[in-house]
Amino acid sequence: MPLCDLDKRAPLGKKVMGLDVVVWWDRNENEWKVFDDRCPHRLAPLSEGRIDQQGRLQCVYHGWCFGGSGDCKLIPQAPLDGPPVHSFPIACVLVYPSTVQNGIVWFWPNADPQYKDILTKKKPPYIPELDDPSFSFHMFNRDIPYGYVVTDFIFY
Ligand code: FES
């Protein structure tokens, strides 16, 4: 997703290679985050939520709030003197490893914890012209219902 198509004030949902993801700006960690676009509570799309006053991603349905690590920070309905249900692993959102390169948010399409640091070893393809001010270009994104192999063919 090109950065020029993202808004730090609002999450954005996308379907990429069959995965429903939400991209959002985590101002606490100064990073774009890519989460599974399903709230762990009742599976509402987190992309329809908002960024709350503490900079957390908040689900539109019952207001659960998530930090940049996918950890649930708040369950508004949970009694304050009850068990810390928000900290239970089942209350976490899946987080995809992501990075920014060439003005584009990239993500690794597998949220399994074994890939948590994958982007330190495997980088997205670097396109030097996109960082070269002597080149001009226009970025946009468009949803195309193809597999990635077919779209590779189109762009090359
Ligand atoms: S579905 Fe997200 S808080 Fe209930």
PDB file of C-alpha atoms and ligand atoms in Angstrom:
ATOM      1  CA  MET A   1       0.000   0.000   0.000  1.00  0.00           C
ATOM      2  CA  PRO A   2       1.546   3.335  -0.999  1.00  0.00           C
ATOM      3  CA  LEU A   3       1.865   5.716   1.930  1.00  0.00           C
ATOM      4  CA  CYS A   4       0.159   8.411  -0.138  1.00  0.00           C
ATOM      5  CA  ASP A   5      -3.055   6.355   0.011  1.00  0.00           C
ATOM      6  CA  LEU A   6      -2.998   5.935   3.779  1.00  0.00           C
ATOM      7  CA  ASP A   7      -4.424   8.233   6.424  1.00  0.00           C
ATOM      8  CA  LYS A   8      -2.774   8.179   9.843  1.00  0.00           C
ATOM      9  CA  ARG A   9      -6.097   9.106  11.423  1.00  0.00           C
ATOM     10  CA  ALA A  10      -8.070   6.074  10.229  1.00  0.00           C
ATOM     11  CA  PRO A  11      -7.518   2.347   9.677  1.00  0.00           C
ATOM     12  CA  LEU A  12      -7.808   0.997   6.144  1.00  0.00           C
ATOM     13  CA  GLY A  13      -8.965  -2.486   5.206  1.00  0.00           C
ATOM     14  CA  LYS A  14      -7.660  -4.411   2.196  1.00  0.00           C
ATOM     15  CA  LYS A  15      -7.858  -7.920   0.832  1.00  0.00           C
ATOM     16  CA  VAL A  16      -4.403  -9.059  -0.248  1.00  0.00           C
ATOM     17  CA  MET A  17      -3.799 -12.545  -1.615  1.00  0.00           C
ATOM     18  CA  GLY A  18      -7.001 -13.684   0.037  1.00  0.00           C
ATOM     19  CA  LEU A  19      -6.094 -12.183   3.409  1.00  0.00           C
ATOM     20  CA  ASP A  20      -8.289  -9.517   4.958  1.00  0.00           C
ATOM     21  CA  VAL A  21      -5.904  -7.081   6.592  1.00  0.00           C
ATOM     22  CA  VAL A  22      -6.146  -3.680   8.207  1.00  0.00           C
ATOM     23  CA  VAL A  23      -3.365  -1.108   7.952  1.00  0.00           C
ATOM     24  CA  TRP A  24      -3.194   1.523  10.648  1.00  0.00           C
ATOM     25  CA  TRP A  25      -0.766   4.071  12.050  1.00  0.00           C
ATOM     26  CA  ASP A  26       0.476   3.235  15.525  1.00  0.00           C
ATOM     27  CA  ARG A  27       1.545   6.614  16.834  1.00  0.00           C
ATOM     28  CA  ASN A  28       2.877   5.034  20.035  1.00  0.00           C
ATOM     29  CA  GLU A  29       5.468   3.087  18.082  1.00  0.00           C
ATOM     30  CA  ASN A  30       5.659   5.470  15.098  1.00  0.00           C
ATOM     31  CA  GLU A  31       5.010   2.638  12.697  1.00  0.00           C
ATOM     32  CA  TRP A  32       2.431   1.404  10.267  1.00  0.00           C
ATOM     33  CA  LYS A  33       0.918  -1.852  11.460  1.00  0.00           C
ATOM     34  CA  VAL A  34      -0.753  -4.596   9.505  1.00  0.00           C
ATOM     35  CA  PHE A  35      -3.253  -6.690  11.455  1.00  0.00           C
ATOM     36  CA  ASP A  36      -5.674  -9.426  10.602  1.00  0.00           C
ATOM     37  CA  ASP A  37      -8.890  -7.529   9.900  1.00  0.00           C
ATOM     38  CA  ARG A  38     -10.935  -9.543  12.385  1.00  0.00           C
ATOM     39  CA  CYS A  39     -11.559  -8.594  15.958  1.00  0.00           C
ATOM     40  CA  PRO A  40     -10.834 -11.579  18.228  1.00  0.00           C
ATOM     41  CA  HIS A  41     -14.092 -10.934  20.062  1.00  0.00           C
ATOM     42  CA  ARG A  42     -16.841 -11.360  17.456  1.00  0.00           C
ATOM     43  CA  LEU A  43     -14.837 -11.064  14.237  1.00  0.00           C
ATOM     44  CA  ALA A  44     -16.005  -7.553  13.335  1.00  0.00           C
ATOM     45  CA  PRO A  45     -13.709  -5.872  10.790  1.00  0.00           C
ATOM     46  CA  LEU A  46     -11.199  -3.761  12.672  1.00  0.00           C
ATOM     47  CA  SER A  47     -10.896  -1.610   9.553  1.00  0.00           C
ATOM     48  CA  GLU A  48     -14.326  -0.237  10.443  1.00  0.00           C
ATOM     49  CA  GLY A  49     -13.038   0.872  13.813  1.00  0.00           C
ATOM     50  CA  ARG A  50     -11.030   3.922  14.746  1.00  0.00           C
ATOM     51  CA  ILE A  51      -7.837   5.109  16.350  1.00  0.00           C
ATOM     52  CA  ASP A  52      -8.722   6.039  19.921  1.00  0.00           C
ATOM     53  CA  GLN A  53      -7.329   8.927  21.980  1.00  0.00           C
ATOM     54  CA  GLN A  54      -4.461   6.767  23.242  1.00  0.00           C
ATOM     55  CA  GLY A  55      -3.512   5.827  19.692  1.00  0.00           C
ATOM     56  CA  ARG A  56      -4.875   2.298  19.916  1.00  0.00           C
ATOM     57  CA  LEU A  57      -6.912   0.516  17.276  1.00  0.00           C
ATOM     58  CA  GLN A  58     -10.456   0.310  18.614  1.00  0.00           C
ATOM     59  CA  CYS A  59     -13.075  -2.108  17.344  1.00  0.00           C
ATOM     60  CA  VAL A  60     -16.276  -0.449  16.206  1.00  0.00           C
ATOM     61  CA  TYR A  61     -18.491  -3.146  17.654  1.00  0.00           C
ATOM     62  CA  HIS A  62     -17.864  -3.421  21.418  1.00  0.00           C
ATOM     63  CA  GLY A  63     -14.885  -1.096  21.755  1.00  0.00           C
ATOM     64  CA  TRP A  64     -12.052  -3.485  22.498  1.00  0.00           C
ATOM     65  CA  CYS A  65      -8.751  -1.611  22.050  1.00  0.00           C
ATOM     66  CA  PHE A  66      -5.510  -3.035  20.698  1.00  0.00           C
ATOM     67  CA  GLY A  67      -1.908  -1.956  20.883  1.00  0.00           C
ATOM     68  CA  GLY A  68       0.651  -2.241  18.109  1.00  0.00           C
ATOM     69  CA  SER A  69       1.687  -5.732  19.168  1.00  0.00           C
ATOM     70  CA  GLY A  70      -1.865  -6.985  18.740  1.00  0.00           C
ATOM     71  CA  ASP A  71      -2.320  -7.080  22.487  1.00  0.00           C
ATOM     72  CA  CYS A  72      -5.730  -6.169  23.840  1.00  0.00           C
ATOM     73  CA  LYS A  73      -5.380  -3.086  26.029  1.00  0.00           C
ATOM     74  CA  LEU A  74      -8.977  -2.587  27.038  1.00  0.00           C
ATOM     75  CA  ILE A  75     -12.287  -4.423  27.180  1.00  0.00           C
ATOM     76  CA  PRO A  76     -14.720  -1.685  28.187  1.00  0.00           C
ATOM     77  CA  GLN A  77     -17.327  -4.127  29.530  1.00  0.00           C
ATOM     78  CA  ALA A  78     -14.917  -6.064  31.762  1.00  0.00           C
ATOM     79  CA  PRO A  79     -15.350  -5.255  35.461  1.00  0.00           C
ATOM     80  CA  LEU A  80     -12.372  -3.365  36.855  1.00  0.00           C
ATOM     81  CA  ASP A  81     -12.166  -5.702  39.839  1.00  0.00           C
ATOM     82  CA  GLY A  82     -12.494  -8.870  37.729  1.00  0.00           C
ATOM     83  CA  PRO A  83      -9.801 -11.038  36.142  1.00  0.00           C
ATOM     84  CA  PRO A  84      -7.601  -9.241  33.553  1.00  0.00           C
ATOM     85  CA  VAL A  85      -9.438 -10.810  30.629  1.00  0.00           C
ATOM     86  CA  HIS A  86      -7.956  -8.306  28.193  1.00  0.00           C
ATOM     87  CA  SER A  87      -4.535  -9.880  28.753  1.00  0.00           C
ATOM     88  CA  PHE A  88      -5.622 -13.373  27.787  1.00  0.00           C
ATOM     89  CA  PRO A  89      -3.872 -14.561  24.583  1.00  0.00           C
ATOM     90  CA  ILE A  90      -7.238 -15.286  22.976  1.00  0.00           C
ATOM     91  CA  ALA A  91      -7.964 -11.550  23.142  1.00  0.00           C
ATOM     92  CA  CYS A  92      -4.996 -10.689  20.865  1.00  0.00           C
ATOM     93  CA  VAL A  93      -5.161  -9.800  17.173  1.00  0.00           C
ATOM     94  CA  LEU A  94      -2.902 -11.487  14.643  1.00  0.00           C
ATOM     95  CA  VAL A  95      -0.133  -9.132  13.549  1.00  0.00           C
ATOM     96  CA  TYR A  96       1.653  -9.448  10.234  1.00  0.00           C
ATOM     97  CA  PRO A  97       5.316  -8.404  10.070  1.00  0.00           C
ATOM     98  CA  SER A  98       5.476  -5.143   8.123  1.00  0.00           C
ATOM     99  CA  THR A  99       7.912  -2.495   6.986  1.00  0.00           C
ATOM    100  CA  VAL A 100       8.063   0.640   4.869  1.00  0.00           C
ATOM    101  CA  GLN A 101      10.311   0.770   1.816  1.00  0.00           C
ATOM    102  CA  ASN A 102      10.141   2.998  -1.254  1.00  0.00           C
ATOM    103  CA  GLY A 103       7.180   4.819   0.268  1.00  0.00           C
ATOM    104  CA  ILE A 104       5.167   1.593   0.385  1.00  0.00           C
ATOM    105  CA  VAL A 105       3.915  -0.438   3.363  1.00  0.00           C
ATOM    106  CA  TRP A 106       4.858  -4.065   2.803  1.00  0.00           C
ATOM    107  CA  PHE A 107       3.825  -7.017   4.913  1.00  0.00           C
ATOM    108  CA  TRP A 108       4.771 -10.664   5.231  1.00  0.00           C
ATOM    109  CA  PRO A 109       1.572 -12.645   4.606  1.00  0.00           C
ATOM    110  CA  ASN A 110       1.932 -15.000   7.535  1.00  0.00           C
ATOM    111  CA  ALA A 111       1.273 -13.975  11.127  1.00  0.00           C
ATOM    112  CA  ASP A 112       2.770 -17.118  12.650  1.00  0.00           C
ATOM    113  CA  PRO A 113       5.151 -16.052  15.464  1.00  0.00           C
ATOM    114  CA  GLN A 114       8.032 -17.876  13.755  1.00  0.00           C
ATOM    115  CA  TYR A 115       7.991 -15.072  11.131  1.00  0.00           C
ATOM    116  CA  LYS A 116       7.952 -12.209  13.633  1.00  0.00           C
ATOM    117  CA  ASP A 117      11.454 -11.026  12.621  1.00  0.00           C
ATOM    118  CA  ILE A 118      11.397 -12.232   9.017  1.00  0.00           C
ATOM    119  CA  LEU A 119      11.782  -8.736   7.588  1.00  0.00           C
ATOM    120  CA  THR A 120      15.200  -8.386   9.201  1.00  0.00           C
ATOM    121  CA  LYS A 121      16.318 -11.232   6.915  1.00  0.00           C
ATOM    122  CA  LYS A 122      14.081 -10.939   3.879  1.00  0.00           C
ATOM    123  CA  LYS A 123      13.444  -7.481   2.480  1.00  0.00           C
ATOM    124  CA  PRO A 124      10.865  -6.455  -0.082  1.00  0.00           C
ATOM    125  CA  PRO A 125      12.266  -5.842  -3.543  1.00  0.00           C
ATOM    126  CA  TYR A 126      14.077  -2.501  -3.557  1.00  0.00           C
ATOM    127  CA  ILE A 127      13.283  -0.163  -6.426  1.00  0.00           C
ATOM    128  CA  PRO A 128      16.015   2.536  -6.449  1.00  0.00           C
ATOM    129  CA  GLU A 129      14.178   4.778  -8.916  1.00  0.00           C
ATOM    130  CA  LEU A 130      11.377   5.300  -6.376  1.00  0.00           C
ATOM    131  CA  ASP A 131      13.853   6.941  -3.999  1.00  0.00           C
ATOM    132  CA  ASP A 132      15.608   8.918  -6.736  1.00  0.00           C
ATOM    133  CA  PRO A 133      14.260  12.487  -7.015  1.00  0.00           C
ATOM    134  CA  SER A 134      15.369  12.680 -10.648  1.00  0.00           C
ATOM    135  CA  PHE A 135      12.606  10.188 -11.480  1.00  0.00           C
ATOM    136  CA  SER A 136       8.975  11.141 -11.397  1.00  0.00           C
ATOM    137  CA  PHE A 137       6.199   8.679 -10.787  1.00  0.00           C
ATOM    138  CA  HIS A 138       2.672   8.390  -9.558  1.00  0.00           C
ATOM    139  CA  MET A 139       1.580   5.722  -7.105  1.00  0.00           C
ATOM    140  CA  PHE A 140      -1.892   4.389  -6.610  1.00  0.00           C
ATOM    141  CA  ASN A 141      -3.478   1.177  -5.512  1.00  0.00           C
ATOM    142  CA  ARG A 142      -6.239  -0.730  -7.099  1.00  0.00           C
ATOM    143  CA  ASP A 143      -8.013  -3.915  -6.156  1.00  0.00           C
ATOM    144  CA  ILE A 144      -7.595  -6.529  -8.863  1.00  0.00           C
ATOM    145  CA  PRO A 145      -9.134  -9.970  -8.304  1.00  0.00           C
ATOM    146  CA  TYR A 146      -6.108 -11.966  -9.448  1.00  0.00           C
ATOM    147  CA  GLY A 147      -3.543 -14.107  -7.693  1.00  0.00           C
ATOM    148  CA  TYR A 148      -0.137 -12.522  -7.252  1.00  0.00           C
ATOM    149  CA  VAL A 149       1.441 -14.659  -9.984  1.00  0.00           C
ATOM    150  CA  VAL A 150      -0.902 -13.196 -12.576  1.00  0.00           C
ATOM    151  CA  THR A 151      -0.362  -9.610 -11.409  1.00  0.00           C
ATOM    152  CA  ASP A 152       3.410 -10.167 -11.525  1.00  0.00           C
ATOM    153  CA  PHE A 153       2.940 -11.098 -15.142  1.00  0.00           C
ATOM    154  CA  ILE A 154       0.972  -7.929 -15.846  1.00  0.00           C
ATOM    155  CA  PHE A 155       3.514  -5.590 -14.274  1.00  0.00           C
ATOM    156  CA  TYR A 156       6.575  -7.146 -15.857  1.00  0.00           C
TER     157      TYR A 156
HETATM  158  S1  FES B   1     -16.414  -7.592  17.905  1.00  0.00           S
HETATM  159 FE1  FES B   1     -14.784  -6.290  18.367  1.00  0.00          FE
HETATM  160  S2  FES B   1     -15.143  -5.683  20.376  1.00  0.00           S
HETATM  161 FE2  FES B   1     -16.717  -7.094  19.963  1.00  0.00          FE
END
